[in-house]
mmCIF file of C-alpha atoms in Angstrom:
data_model
loop_
_atom_site.group_PDB
_atom_site.id
_atom_site.type_symbol
_atom_site.label_atom_id
_atom_site.label_comp_id
_atom_site.label_asym_id
_atom_site.label_seq_id
_atom_site.Cartn_x
_atom_site.Cartn_y
_atom_site.Cartn_z
ATOM 1 C CA UNK D 117 88.451 113.333 125.528
ATOM 2 C CA UNK D 118 87.094 109.951 126.579
ATOM 3 C CA UNK D 119 87.870 106.779 124.665
ATOM 4 C CA UNK D 120 84.879 104.529 124.005
ATOM 5 C CA UNK D 121 86.184 101.069 123.043
ATOM 6 C CA UNK D 122 84.021 98.822 120.892
ATOM 7 C CA UNK D 123 82.779 95.557 122.382
ATOM 8 C CA UNK D 124 83.760 92.158 120.992
ATOM 9 C CA UNK D 125 82.040 88.976 122.075
ATOM 10 C CA UNK D 126 84.033 86.215 120.372
ATOM 11 C CA UNK D 127 86.888 84.596 122.259
ATOM 12 C CA UNK D 128 90.441 85.703 121.527
ATOM 13 C CA UNK D 129 91.362 82.295 120.127
ATOM 14 C CA UNK D 130 88.452 82.435 117.659
ATOM 15 C CA UNK D 131 89.220 85.982 116.523
ATOM 16 C CA UNK D 132 92.993 85.976 116.177
ATOM 17 C CA UNK D 133 95.463 84.247 113.924
ATOM 18 C CA UNK D 134 99.020 85.388 114.590
ATOM 19 C CA UNK D 135 100.684 82.245 113.268
ATOM 20 C CA UNK D 136 102.282 84.032 110.314
ATOM 21 C CA UNK D 137 103.480 87.057 112.270
ATOM 22 C CA UNK D 138 107.050 87.411 113.626
ATOM 23 C CA UNK D 139 106.921 86.851 117.368
ATOM 24 C CA UNK D 140 103.254 85.960 117.309
ATOM 25 C CA UNK D 141 100.742 87.072 119.892
ATOM 26 C CA UNK D 142 103.345 87.261 122.696
ATOM 27 C CA UNK D 143 105.130 90.113 120.922
ATOM 28 C CA UNK D 144 101.866 92.013 120.520
ATOM 29 C CA UNK D 145 100.968 91.511 124.190
ATOM 30 C CA UNK D 146 104.242 93.149 125.264
ATOM 31 C CA UNK D 147 103.463 96.456 123.530
ATOM 32 C CA UNK D 148 99.694 96.613 124.129
ATOM 33 C CA UNK D 149 98.579 97.690 127.638
ATOM 34 C CA UNK D 150 96.867 94.833 129.544
ATOM 35 C CA UNK D 151 93.605 96.797 129.755
ATOM 36 C CA UNK D 152 93.314 96.447 125.954
ATOM 37 C CA UNK D 153 94.256 92.781 125.621
ATOM 38 C CA UNK D 154 90.629 91.937 124.822
ATOM 39 C CA UNK D 155 91.177 93.907 121.576
ATOM 40 C CA UNK D 156 94.390 92.141 120.514
ATOM 41 C CA UNK D 157 92.751 90.946 117.302
ATOM 42 C CA UNK D 158 92.825 94.473 115.843
ATOM 43 C CA UNK D 159 96.650 94.389 115.992
ATOM 44 C CA UNK D 160 96.881 91.316 113.781
ATOM 45 C CA UNK D 161 98.828 92.096 110.611
ATOM 46 C CA UNK D 162 97.642 88.830 109.070
ATOM 47 C CA UNK D 163 93.984 89.839 109.397
ATOM 48 C CA UNK D 164 94.715 93.390 108.211
ATOM 49 C CA UNK D 165 96.141 92.089 104.940
ATOM 50 C CA UNK D 166 93.089 90.006 104.074
ATOM 51 C CA UNK D 167 90.246 91.220 101.880
ATOM 52 C CA UNK D 168 87.256 92.137 104.016
ATOM 53 C CA UNK D 169 83.720 90.803 103.371
ATOM 54 C CA UNK D 170 81.280 92.880 101.315
ATOM 55 C CA UNK D 171 79.536 95.642 103.271
ATOM 56 C CA UNK D 172 76.610 98.005 102.720
ATOM 57 C CA UNK D 173 79.213 100.782 102.361
ATOM 58 C CA UNK D 174 81.038 99.158 99.427
ATOM 59 C CA UNK D 175 82.389 101.610 96.846
ATOM 60 C CA UNK D 176 79.963 101.829 93.891
ATOM 61 C CA UNK D 177 81.187 103.218 90.544
ATOM 62 C CA UNK D 178 78.122 104.555 88.696
ATOM 63 C CA UNK D 179 78.880 105.810 85.196
ATOM 64 C CA UNK D 180 77.111 108.813 83.656
ATOM 65 C CA UNK D 181 78.834 108.517 80.302
ATOM 66 C CA UNK D 182 80.244 105.815 78.074
ATOM 67 C CA UNK D 183 82.980 103.493 79.284
ATOM 68 C CA UNK D 184 86.414 105.139 78.885
ATOM 69 C CA UNK D 185 88.632 103.616 76.181
ATOM 70 C CA UNK D 186 91.750 101.607 76.895
ATOM 71 C CA UNK D 187 94.765 103.845 77.561
ATOM 72 C CA UNK D 188 98.343 103.258 76.492
ATOM 73 C CA UNK D 189 100.776 101.874 79.055
ATOM 74 C CA UNK D 190 103.167 104.469 80.458
ATOM 75 C CA UNK D 191 106.928 103.991 80.235
ATOM 76 C CA UNK D 192 108.512 102.824 83.499
ATOM 77 C CA UNK D 193 112.161 102.695 84.519
ATOM 78 C CA UNK D 194 113.772 99.396 85.495
ATOM 79 C CA UNK D 195 113.414 100.227 89.187
ATOM 80 C CA UNK D 196 109.756 101.181 88.721
ATOM 81 C CA UNK D 197 109.114 97.982 86.763
ATOM 82 C CA UNK D 198 110.650 95.896 89.544
ATOM 83 C CA UNK D 199 108.528 97.711 92.137
ATOM 84 C CA UNK D 200 105.376 97.171 90.061
ATOM 85 C CA UNK D 201 106.163 93.491 89.590
ATOM 86 C CA UNK D 202 106.604 93.099 93.356
ATOM 87 C CA UNK D 203 103.290 94.891 93.977
ATOM 88 C CA UNK D 204 101.448 92.607 91.554
ATOM 89 C CA UNK D 205 102.955 89.439 93.025
ATOM 90 C CA UNK D 206 102.247 90.474 96.613
ATOM 91 C CA UNK D 207 98.656 91.570 95.998
ATOM 92 C CA UNK D 208 97.777 88.590 93.817
ATOM 93 C CA UNK D 209 98.832 86.387 96.720
ATOM 94 C CA UNK D 210 96.624 88.405 99.094
ATOM 95 C CA UNK D 211 93.733 88.317 96.552
ATOM 96 C CA UNK D 212 93.533 92.132 96.626
ATOM 97 C CA UNK D 213 93.902 92.206 92.827
ATOM 98 C CA UNK D 214 92.908 89.625 90.228
ATOM 99 C CA UNK D 215 93.639 89.104 86.515
ATOM 100 C CA UNK D 216 91.149 90.964 84.321
ATOM 101 C CA UNK D 217 90.008 90.710 80.697
ATOM 102 C CA UNK D 218 87.994 93.950 80.862
ATOM 103 C CA UNK D 219 87.561 95.999 77.677
ATOM 104 C CA UNK D 220 88.761 99.041 79.607
ATOM 105 C CA UNK D 221 91.976 99.616 81.518
ATOM 106 C CA UNK D 222 94.041 102.452 82.940
ATOM 107 C CA UNK D 223 97.815 102.878 83.135
ATOM 108 C CA UNK D 224 99.944 103.169 86.249
ATOM 109 C CA UNK D 225 102.756 105.527 87.177
ATOM 110 C CA UNK D 226 105.004 106.169 90.152
ATOM 111 C CA UNK D 227 105.540 109.248 92.304
ATOM 112 C CA UNK D 228 108.656 109.647 94.431
ATOM 113 C CA UNK D 229 108.180 109.754 98.189
ATOM 114 C CA UNK D 230 110.125 112.040 100.517
ATOM 115 C CA UNK D 231 112.251 109.069 101.573
ATOM 116 C CA UNK D 232 113.103 108.351 97.895
ATOM 117 C CA UNK D 233 110.729 105.406 97.865
ATOM 118 C CA UNK D 234 108.108 104.954 95.134
ATOM 119 C CA UNK D 235 104.358 105.425 95.483
ATOM 120 C CA UNK D 236 102.259 103.522 92.947
ATOM 121 C CA UNK D 237 99.442 105.571 91.382
ATOM 122 C CA UNK D 238 96.578 104.469 89.134
ATOM 123 C CA UNK D 239 95.554 106.969 86.442
ATOM 124 C CA UNK D 240 91.764 106.851 86.770
ATOM 125 C CA UNK D 241 91.355 110.426 85.475
ATOM 126 C CA UNK D 242 89.176 109.465 82.480
ATOM 127 C CA UNK D 243 87.112 107.073 84.592
ATOM 128 C CA UNK D 244 86.500 109.786 87.181
ATOM 129 C CA UNK D 245 85.255 112.178 84.475
ATOM 130 C CA UNK D 246 82.327 109.871 83.606
ATOM 131 C CA UNK D 247 81.620 108.741 87.192
ATOM 132 C CA UNK D 248 78.544 110.171 88.909
ATOM 133 C CA UNK D 249 79.635 112.374 91.803
ATOM 134 C CA UNK D 250 78.199 112.023 95.286
ATOM 135 C CA UNK D 251 78.284 114.482 98.150
ATOM 136 C CA UNK D 252 78.756 113.930 101.858
ATOM 137 C CA UNK D 253 77.787 116.557 104.500
ATOM 138 C CA UNK D 254 80.775 118.049 106.289
ATOM 139 C CA UNK D 255 80.620 119.934 109.584
ATOM 140 C CA UNK D 256 81.542 123.640 109.077
ATOM 141 C CA UNK D 257 85.171 124.147 110.058
ATOM 142 C CA UNK D 258 84.442 126.993 112.494
ATOM 143 C CA UNK D 259 81.908 124.825 114.352
ATOM 144 C CA UNK D 260 84.314 121.894 114.374
ATOM 145 C CA UNK D 261 87.159 124.011 115.798
ATOM 146 C CA UNK D 262 84.861 125.463 118.453
ATOM 147 C CA UNK D 263 83.939 121.969 119.600
ATOM 148 C CA UNK D 264 87.545 120.754 119.649
ATOM 149 C CA UNK D 265 88.610 123.820 121.622
ATOM 150 C CA UNK D 266 86.880 122.381 124.694
ATOM 151 C CA UNK D 267 89.055 119.247 124.701
ATOM 152 C CA UNK D 268 92.568 118.935 126.082
ATOM 153 C CA UNK D 269 93.519 115.393 125.081
ATOM 154 C CA UNK D 270 93.762 114.107 121.524
ATOM 155 C CA UNK D 271 95.043 110.878 120.056
ATOM 156 C CA UNK D 272 95.831 109.543 116.624
ATOM 157 C CA UNK D 273 95.079 105.991 115.540
ATOM 158 C CA UNK D 274 96.963 104.340 112.697
ATOM 159 C CA UNK D 275 95.130 101.480 110.995
ATOM 160 C CA UNK D 276 97.245 99.084 108.952
ATOM 161 C CA UNK D 277 95.785 99.187 105.431
ATOM 162 C CA UNK D 278 92.260 99.715 106.768
ATOM 163 C CA UNK D 279 91.272 102.387 104.263
ATOM 164 C CA UNK D 280 92.382 100.374 101.248
ATOM 165 C CA UNK D 281 90.428 97.330 102.389
ATOM 166 C CA UNK D 282 86.998 98.865 101.817
ATOM 167 C CA UNK D 283 85.529 96.746 99.044
ATOM 168 C CA UNK D 284 84.565 97.694 95.503
ATOM 169 C CA UNK D 285 80.867 96.873 95.032
ATOM 170 C CA UNK D 286 80.333 93.468 93.490
ATOM 171 C CA UNK D 287 80.041 93.803 89.713
ATOM 172 C CA UNK D 288 82.089 97.025 89.524
ATOM 173 C CA UNK D 289 85.514 95.409 89.896
ATOM 174 C CA UNK D 290 86.330 95.339 86.167
ATOM 175 C CA UNK D 291 85.958 99.141 86.025
ATOM 176 C CA UNK D 292 89.062 99.346 88.246
ATOM 177 C CA UNK D 293 91.236 97.420 85.766
ATOM 178 C CA UNK D 294 94.776 98.737 85.362
ATOM 179 C CA UNK D 295 97.085 97.746 82.503
ATOM 180 C CA UNK D 296 100.772 96.871 82.720
ATOM 181 C CA UNK D 297 103.314 95.039 80.599
ATOM 182 C CA UNK D 298 102.768 92.142 83.005
ATOM 183 C CA UNK D 299 99.038 91.955 82.237
ATOM 184 C CA UNK D 300 95.748 93.585 83.247
ATOM 185 C CA UNK D 301 94.396 93.385 86.792
ATOM 186 C CA UNK D 302 91.231 94.480 88.589
ATOM 187 C CA UNK D 303 91.441 95.946 92.086
ATOM 188 C CA UNK D 304 89.092 94.618 94.759
ATOM 189 C CA UNK D 305 89.585 97.235 97.553
ATOM 190 C CA UNK D 306 88.885 100.972 97.224
ATOM 191 C CA UNK D 307 91.708 103.272 96.089
ATOM 192 C CA UNK D 308 92.647 106.912 96.699
ATOM 193 C CA UNK D 309 92.652 107.449 92.916
ATOM 194 C CA UNK D 310 88.850 107.318 92.656
ATOM 195 C CA UNK D 311 86.989 110.630 92.537
ATOM 196 C CA UNK D 312 84.326 109.531 95.039
ATOM 197 C CA UNK D 313 85.533 108.269 98.390
ATOM 198 C CA UNK D 314 82.207 108.633 100.209
ATOM 199 C CA UNK D 315 82.155 104.947 101.155
ATOM 200 C CA UNK D 316 84.889 105.634 103.721
ATOM 201 C CA UNK D 317 82.778 108.322 105.431
ATOM 202 C CA UNK D 318 79.697 106.107 105.338
ATOM 203 C CA UNK D 319 81.599 103.234 106.909
ATOM 204 C CA UNK D 320 83.023 105.438 109.677
ATOM 205 C CA UNK D 321 79.518 106.711 110.441
ATOM 206 C CA UNK D 322 78.177 103.150 110.602
ATOM 207 C CA UNK D 323 80.851 102.280 113.199
ATOM 208 C CA UNK D 324 81.210 105.559 115.120
ATOM 209 C CA UNK D 325 77.836 107.205 114.491
ATOM 210 C CA UNK D 326 76.693 106.944 118.118
ATOM 211 C CA UNK D 327 79.835 108.737 119.270
ATOM 212 C CA UNK D 328 79.514 111.512 116.688
ATOM 213 C CA UNK D 329 76.148 112.509 118.164
ATOM 214 C CA UNK D 330 77.698 113.005 121.618
ATOM 215 C CA UNK D 331 80.658 114.915 120.174
ATOM 216 C CA UNK D 332 78.643 117.409 118.115
ATOM 217 C CA UNK D 333 76.103 118.375 120.778
#
């Protein structure tokens, strides 16, 4: 399988800001092969933690029913409360969440990870019930497997927080409000808890669409 790198035209100095990262750009250059040094900006943790600009593929929450009522706040243990407080502080600083006075709001809960860590979940069940569903075409699995059978090399790419940084459409942010004993907050990036995650597929197609056509022919 061939790798088709995207082209960037801005200079490295204009694109990158590693000042806040341990070791800075020199550390990144040691682990990235020289042939990819013109893409060093995509390895910047500082840039990955910033809210991205609005895009045509922003996540739109279109309601088909009335706005769900405010839900009660779930009980959290001391450890869960500390973890939630840390999440709020960190994401307020990054501007990924903002204080909200919305008339709606959903509770949060935690699920244990395999490593005994805690995964924060937002209970958007009632919001999802009244959200208009969208559909995205998916290649039949048997056709997909037939295509992949002709390739011998595969690779996996891990993007730091890329999925979560897809924006909520402007004007819909208050619908994402979650309630805690520390206050109510609206979420600016898309979340796994929403019933419609089509914006992710649309964004991938806008970036990789030209390569999909060569893969599925």
